[in-house]
Amino acid sequence: MIDFSKLKGKIYFNEKFIDNSKAKIHALNHSLHFSASVFEGIAIYDKKPLFEFDHFKRLQNSAKILKLDFKLSAKQFSKINAKLVKHNIKSNGYIRPIIFRSSHSMSPDTTHCKSSIAIACWSWGTLFNKKSITLGISKWPKLNRKIFPIEAKSSGSYQSSVISRIEAKQQGFDDCIMLDNEKYISETTACNIFWIKNNIVYTPSTDSALNGITRQAVIRILKKAKVSCKIGKFRMKDILEADTVFLTGTAAEVQLVGRINKTKYNIDNYIFDMIKKNYDVVKTKSLKKLSSI
Ligand code: PMP
């Protein structure tokens, strides 16, 4: 288990590259108390950040929504990442930029707060590291676009996910499905969800789910392969009747689900195998170079 506060190597912090061990934030930090930071997770394969520009755009949009200042251009962001990768990564890893407020307020009033950015980078593998995982179903509703800006990847939108993941683990599951407040399927605590039934792929719309960059890549892979992909509002009964279920996310990549509660799924599915094979191509080359489609 990694203690991230003990990471070696360099971090970009207060506009400088410093040792990770020196990147400290005060206990009276506004974002810590009011859960209003925005962040990204970018995978690095063979020392190259994947979908770096898409992550930059989402970070920029998240900051705008949460009214945080983010002044780096895409070029500056990329230059910083390249330097961090050079310092910290031998092959594969992860970049975590986070924008947060200073300690100039201990109330929701942010008039005197300044925004800061930190960008960390470390060697990392995939999230679950097993062929298939198990999911429970959370009792906590996922917020939707009407009541919370869930299109921003902000710390605030993870509150129900964090308690849901604790409870899922206590119940013996790896993770859980989150439903929105009208009981439509949303996503899991940190991944988008897809399922396959009679050779058609389904995934929830982004009314209450983050529009994952891996999700978008998988949708493009399906389109190129001319596999039908239906995006919409779905109930638990839809997924419980599926043949195969899988998750997508930067850290999870494409991850099979073997069981939801007591319902078991087929983990041998040629459409899933095609997606995985092509995602492996995308990881090191680009979406334009999908070999087998
Ligand atoms: N949903 C949530 C809640 C997440 O935290 C993530 C991980 N960023 C995803 C979906 C997947 O998004 P992406 O493919 O951009 O990593």
Short mmCIF file of C-alpha atoms and ligand atoms in Angstrom, two decimals:
data_model
loop_
_atom_site.label_atom_id
_atom_site.label_comp_id
_atom_site.label_asym_id
_atom_site.label_seq_id
_atom_site.Cartn_x
_atom_site.Cartn_y
_atom_site.Cartn_z
CA MET A 1 0.00 0.00 0.00
CA ILE A 2 1.49 3.34 -1.08
CA ASP A 3 1.65 6.21 1.42
CA PHE A 4 1.47 9.02 -1.14
CA SER A 5 2.88 11.55 1.31
CA LYS A 6 6.11 9.53 1.21
CA LEU A 7 6.52 9.56 -2.58
CA LYS A 8 10.06 10.14 -3.78
CA GLY A 9 10.94 12.27 -6.80
CA LYS A 10 9.71 15.68 -7.89
CA ILE A 11 6.36 17.43 -7.76
CA TYR A 12 5.28 20.72 -9.40
CA PHE A 13 4.09 22.88 -6.50
CA ASN A 14 3.75 26.67 -6.11
CA GLU A 15 5.12 27.10 -9.65
CA LYS A 16 8.34 25.22 -8.89
CA PHE A 17 9.66 21.69 -9.18
CA ILE A 18 10.44 20.56 -5.64
CA ASP A 19 11.00 17.30 -3.76
CA ASN A 20 7.72 15.48 -3.06
CA SER A 21 8.52 15.40 0.66
CA LYS A 22 8.47 19.23 0.77
CA ALA A 23 5.01 19.72 -0.81
CA LYS A 24 3.03 20.60 2.36
CA ILE A 25 -0.40 22.24 2.74
CA HIS A 26 -1.65 23.81 5.98
CA ALA A 27 -4.37 22.04 8.00
CA LEU A 28 -6.54 25.15 7.61
CA ASN A 29 -6.62 24.90 3.83
CA HIS A 30 -9.91 26.05 2.30
CA SER A 31 -10.23 23.17 -0.18
CA LEU A 32 -9.59 20.61 2.56
CA HIS A 33 -12.45 22.01 4.64
CA PHE A 34 -14.95 22.81 1.88
CA SER A 35 -14.12 20.01 -0.55
CA ALA A 36 -13.70 22.31 -3.51
CA SER A 37 -10.66 21.24 -5.48
CA VAL A 38 -10.61 19.93 -9.04
CA PHE A 39 -8.22 17.30 -10.31
CA GLU A 40 -7.33 14.89 -13.09
CA GLY A 41 -5.76 11.48 -13.47
CA ILE A 42 -3.62 10.94 -16.56
CA ALA A 43 -2.08 7.59 -17.43
CA ILE A 44 1.49 7.41 -18.70
CA TYR A 45 2.47 4.57 -21.00
CA ASP A 46 6.03 4.21 -22.08
CA LYS A 47 6.77 7.69 -20.67
CA LYS A 48 3.99 9.33 -22.73
CA PRO A 49 0.82 10.80 -21.14
CA LEU A 50 -2.32 9.36 -22.77
CA PHE A 51 -5.03 11.79 -23.92
CA GLU A 52 -3.12 14.64 -22.28
CA PHE A 53 -5.02 17.37 -24.15
CA ASP A 54 -8.44 15.88 -23.28
CA HIS A 55 -7.44 15.82 -19.60
CA PHE A 56 -6.17 19.39 -19.87
CA LYS A 57 -9.49 20.54 -21.36
CA ARG A 58 -11.50 18.75 -18.68
CA LEU A 59 -9.30 20.23 -15.92
CA GLN A 60 -9.71 23.70 -17.42
CA ASN A 61 -13.49 23.25 -17.59
CA SER A 62 -13.67 21.82 -14.05
CA ALA A 63 -11.71 24.82 -12.72
CA LYS A 64 -14.04 27.23 -14.53
CA ILE A 65 -17.13 25.52 -13.09
CA LEU A 66 -15.72 25.56 -9.54
CA LYS A 67 -14.51 29.18 -10.04
CA LEU A 68 -10.86 28.33 -9.46
CA ASP A 69 -8.11 30.13 -11.40
CA PHE A 70 -6.19 27.94 -13.80
CA LYS A 71 -3.87 29.94 -16.00
CA LEU A 72 -1.60 27.32 -17.58
CA SER A 73 -1.86 26.88 -21.33
CA ALA A 74 -2.02 23.38 -22.82
CA LYS A 75 1.60 23.83 -23.93
CA GLN A 76 2.82 24.86 -20.46
CA PHE A 77 0.86 22.00 -18.86
CA SER A 78 2.41 19.52 -21.25
CA LYS A 79 5.93 20.88 -20.66
CA ILE A 80 5.54 20.51 -16.88
CA ASN A 81 4.24 16.96 -17.29
CA ALA A 82 7.15 16.05 -19.58
CA LYS A 83 9.63 17.31 -16.99
CA LEU A 84 7.92 15.36 -14.19
CA VAL A 85 7.84 12.19 -16.28
CA LYS A 86 11.53 12.58 -17.04
CA HIS A 87 12.34 12.95 -13.31
CA ASN A 88 9.99 10.31 -11.89
CA ILE A 89 8.98 7.64 -14.41
CA LYS A 90 10.86 4.74 -15.97
CA SER A 91 8.00 3.42 -18.10
CA ASN A 92 4.32 3.50 -17.00
CA GLY A 93 2.75 5.78 -14.41
CA TYR A 94 0.19 8.39 -13.57
CA ILE A 95 -0.04 12.18 -13.41
CA ARG A 96 -2.31 13.84 -10.83
CA PRO A 97 -2.81 17.61 -11.28
CA ILE A 98 -4.94 19.25 -8.59
CA ILE A 99 -6.13 22.87 -8.33
CA PHE A 100 -7.08 24.04 -4.86
CA ARG A 101 -7.62 27.19 -2.80
CA SER A 102 -5.32 28.78 -0.21
CA SER A 103 -6.03 29.21 3.52
CA HIS A 104 -7.44 32.77 3.30
CA SER A 105 -10.93 31.81 4.49
CA MET A 106 -12.55 29.36 6.87
CA SER A 107 -16.05 29.91 5.49
CA PRO A 108 -17.56 29.31 2.03
CA ASP A 109 -16.60 32.93 1.19
CA THR A 110 -13.57 32.68 -1.14
CA THR A 111 -13.05 36.43 -1.78
CA HIS A 112 -9.46 36.43 -0.49
CA CYS A 113 -8.44 32.91 -1.48
CA LYS A 114 -5.86 32.28 -4.17
CA SER A 115 -5.79 29.23 -6.41
CA SER A 116 -2.78 26.93 -6.55
CA ILE A 117 -1.87 23.99 -8.71
CA ALA A 118 0.13 20.93 -7.77
CA ILE A 119 1.07 18.25 -10.27
CA ALA A 120 2.31 14.93 -8.94
CA CYS A 121 3.58 12.02 -10.99
CA TRP A 122 4.51 8.49 -9.96
CA SER A 123 5.01 4.97 -11.29
CA TRP A 124 1.76 3.01 -11.18
CA GLY A 125 0.03 -0.03 -12.67
CA THR A 126 -3.68 -0.67 -13.24
CA LEU A 127 -6.25 -0.11 -10.49
CA PHE A 128 -7.74 -3.54 -9.84
CA ASN A 129 -5.04 -5.81 -11.20
CA LYS A 130 -7.28 -8.89 -11.60
CA LYS A 131 -9.22 -10.42 -14.48
CA SER A 132 -12.68 -9.64 -13.08
CA ILE A 133 -14.07 -7.78 -10.09
CA THR A 134 -17.27 -7.86 -8.02
CA LEU A 135 -19.72 -5.00 -7.51
CA GLY A 136 -22.36 -4.30 -4.88
CA ILE A 137 -25.05 -1.63 -5.26
CA SER A 138 -24.67 1.53 -3.22
CA LYS A 139 -27.53 2.80 -1.09
CA TRP A 140 -26.25 6.38 -1.61
CA PRO A 141 -27.58 8.28 -4.63
CA LYS A 142 -25.19 9.81 -7.14
CA LEU A 143 -25.86 13.49 -7.70
CA ASN A 144 -27.07 14.52 -11.15
CA ARG A 145 -26.50 17.56 -13.38
CA LYS A 146 -29.65 19.31 -12.14
CA ILE A 147 -28.42 19.52 -8.56
CA PHE A 148 -24.61 19.41 -8.85
CA PRO A 149 -22.06 20.22 -11.57
CA ILE A 150 -20.97 16.61 -11.99
CA GLU A 151 -19.29 17.33 -15.34
CA ALA A 152 -16.50 18.88 -13.24
CA LYS A 153 -14.08 16.33 -11.80
CA SER A 154 -14.19 17.92 -8.37
CA SER A 155 -13.48 16.53 -4.91
CA GLY A 156 -17.03 17.52 -3.87
CA SER A 157 -18.64 15.07 -6.24
CA TYR A 158 -16.82 12.13 -4.62
CA GLN A 159 -18.48 12.30 -1.18
CA SER A 160 -21.11 9.63 -1.79
CA SER A 161 -18.58 7.57 -3.77
CA VAL A 162 -16.13 7.46 -0.87
CA ILE A 163 -18.69 6.20 1.66
CA SER A 164 -20.14 3.85 -0.93
CA ARG A 165 -16.72 2.30 -1.59
CA ILE A 166 -16.13 1.85 2.17
CA GLU A 167 -19.46 0.07 2.52
CA ALA A 168 -18.91 -2.05 -0.63
CA LYS A 169 -15.57 -3.25 0.75
CA GLN A 170 -17.14 -4.00 4.14
CA GLN A 171 -19.68 -6.18 2.27
CA GLY A 172 -16.87 -8.05 0.50
CA PHE A 173 -17.17 -6.40 -2.94
CA ASP A 174 -14.38 -4.70 -4.86
CA ASP A 175 -16.56 -1.68 -5.70
CA CYS A 176 -20.22 -0.79 -6.27
CA ILE A 177 -22.69 0.61 -8.76
CA MET A 178 -24.08 4.05 -7.96
CA LEU A 179 -27.66 4.87 -8.94
CA ASP A 180 -28.92 8.43 -9.34
CA ASN A 181 -31.74 9.83 -7.21
CA GLU A 182 -34.31 8.43 -9.68
CA LYS A 183 -32.65 4.99 -9.48
CA TYR A 184 -31.15 5.09 -12.98
CA ILE A 185 -27.68 3.53 -13.29
CA SER A 186 -24.95 6.14 -13.06
CA GLU A 187 -21.41 4.66 -12.79
CA THR A 188 -19.24 3.05 -10.13
CA THR A 189 -17.32 5.04 -7.52
CA ALA A 190 -14.50 5.91 -9.95
CA CYS A 191 -15.29 4.32 -13.33
CA ASN A 192 -17.89 4.43 -16.09
CA ILE A 193 -19.90 1.28 -16.65
CA PHE A 194 -20.81 -0.61 -19.85
CA TRP A 195 -22.57 -3.92 -20.52
CA ILE A 196 -23.10 -6.18 -23.51
CA LYS A 197 -26.37 -7.97 -24.29
CA ASN A 198 -26.99 -9.82 -27.57
CA ASN A 199 -23.97 -8.11 -29.18
CA ILE A 200 -25.21 -4.60 -28.37
CA VAL A 201 -23.21 -2.46 -25.96
CA TYR A 202 -25.00 -0.20 -23.45
CA THR A 203 -23.75 2.63 -21.25
CA PRO A 204 -25.56 5.29 -19.18
CA SER A 205 -25.69 8.87 -20.43
CA THR A 206 -23.69 11.44 -18.47
CA ASP A 207 -26.60 13.05 -16.60
CA SER A 208 -25.20 11.70 -13.35
CA ALA A 209 -21.87 10.24 -14.45
CA LEU A 210 -18.51 11.76 -15.34
CA ASN A 211 -17.94 11.76 -19.10
CA GLY A 212 -14.83 9.63 -18.78
CA ILE A 213 -12.08 10.04 -21.34
CA THR A 214 -11.69 6.25 -21.45
CA ARG A 215 -15.48 5.98 -21.93
CA GLN A 216 -15.24 8.30 -24.94
CA ALA A 217 -12.34 6.26 -26.38
CA VAL A 218 -14.32 3.02 -26.00
CA ILE A 219 -17.36 4.58 -27.69
CA ARG A 220 -15.08 5.59 -30.58
CA ILE A 221 -13.60 2.08 -30.76
CA LEU A 222 -17.14 0.64 -30.96
CA LYS A 223 -18.12 3.11 -33.65
CA LYS A 224 -15.10 2.23 -35.78
CA ALA A 225 -15.84 -1.47 -35.34
CA LYS A 226 -19.51 -0.82 -36.27
CA VAL A 227 -20.73 -2.38 -33.02
CA SER A 228 -24.01 -0.84 -31.89
CA CYS A 229 -23.64 1.23 -28.71
CA LYS A 230 -26.76 2.52 -26.97
CA ILE A 231 -26.35 5.45 -24.59
CA GLY A 232 -29.32 6.28 -22.39
CA LYS A 233 -31.10 5.90 -19.07
CA PHE A 234 -31.09 2.36 -17.71
CA ARG A 235 -32.37 0.51 -14.66
CA MET A 236 -30.70 -2.22 -12.61
CA LYS A 237 -32.90 -4.83 -14.31
CA ASP A 238 -31.24 -3.92 -17.65
CA ILE A 239 -27.75 -4.63 -16.38
CA LEU A 240 -28.79 -7.72 -14.41
CA GLU A 241 -29.93 -9.30 -17.74
CA ALA A 242 -26.61 -8.50 -19.47
CA ASP A 243 -24.18 -11.11 -20.84
CA THR A 244 -20.98 -9.23 -19.95
CA VAL A 245 -20.29 -6.13 -17.85
CA PHE A 246 -17.16 -3.98 -17.84
CA LEU A 247 -15.84 -0.68 -16.44
CA THR A 248 -13.71 2.01 -18.02
CA GLY A 249 -11.37 4.53 -16.43
CA THR A 250 -7.87 5.92 -16.75
CA ALA A 251 -6.53 3.80 -13.89
CA ALA A 252 -8.81 0.77 -14.38
CA GLU A 253 -8.45 0.83 -18.21
CA VAL A 254 -11.13 -1.65 -19.41
CA GLN A 255 -12.03 -3.94 -16.52
CA LEU A 256 -14.35 -6.96 -16.56
CA VAL A 257 -17.01 -7.37 -13.86
CA GLY A 258 -17.59 -11.02 -12.89
CA ARG A 259 -20.50 -10.49 -10.50
CA ILE A 260 -22.97 -7.81 -9.36
CA ASN A 261 -24.41 -8.84 -6.00
CA LYS A 262 -25.33 -12.48 -6.72
CA THR A 263 -25.62 -12.20 -10.52
CA LYS A 264 -22.68 -13.69 -12.41
CA TYR A 265 -21.51 -12.55 -15.85
CA ASN A 266 -19.68 -14.15 -18.71
CA ILE A 267 -16.09 -12.94 -18.78
CA ASP A 268 -15.45 -14.42 -22.23
CA ASN A 269 -16.96 -12.11 -24.78
CA TYR A 270 -15.53 -11.37 -28.22
CA ILE A 271 -16.75 -7.75 -28.22
CA PHE A 272 -15.02 -7.11 -24.90
CA ASP A 273 -11.87 -8.83 -26.21
CA MET A 274 -11.97 -6.59 -29.30
CA ILE A 275 -12.33 -3.47 -27.12
CA LYS A 276 -9.47 -4.53 -24.85
CA LYS A 277 -7.19 -5.36 -27.77
CA ASN A 278 -7.87 -1.99 -29.37
CA TYR A 279 -7.52 -0.09 -26.12
CA ASP A 280 -4.07 -1.67 -25.76
CA VAL A 281 -3.26 -0.24 -29.19
CA VAL A 282 -4.67 3.18 -28.23
CA LYS A 283 -2.57 3.19 -25.04
CA THR A 284 0.72 3.18 -26.84
CA LYS A 285 -0.13 4.53 -30.26
CA SER A 286 -3.25 6.59 -30.81
CA LEU A 287 -6.94 6.32 -31.56
CA LYS A 288 -6.09 6.77 -35.22
CA LYS A 289 -4.04 3.56 -35.29
CA LEU A 290 -6.59 0.95 -34.32
CA SER A 291 -5.09 -2.09 -35.95
CA SER A 292 -7.83 -4.66 -36.00
CA ILE A 293 -10.87 -2.57 -36.82
N1 PMP B 1 -16.24 8.31 -13.18
C1 PMP B 1 -15.60 8.73 -12.08
C2 PMP B 1 -16.41 9.12 -10.90
C3 PMP B 1 -14.19 8.78 -12.04
O1 PMP B 1 -13.56 9.18 -10.94
C4 PMP B 1 -13.46 8.40 -13.18
C5 PMP B 1 -11.96 8.46 -13.16
N2 PMP B 1 -11.51 9.72 -13.57
C6 PMP B 1 -14.18 7.97 -14.32
C7 PMP B 1 -15.56 7.94 -14.28
C8 PMP B 1 -13.46 7.58 -15.57
O2 PMP B 1 -12.96 8.73 -16.19
P1 PMP B 1 -11.65 8.69 -17.09
O3 PMP B 1 -11.88 7.64 -18.10
O4 PMP B 1 -11.57 10.06 -17.66
O5 PMP B 1 -10.52 8.36 -16.18
#
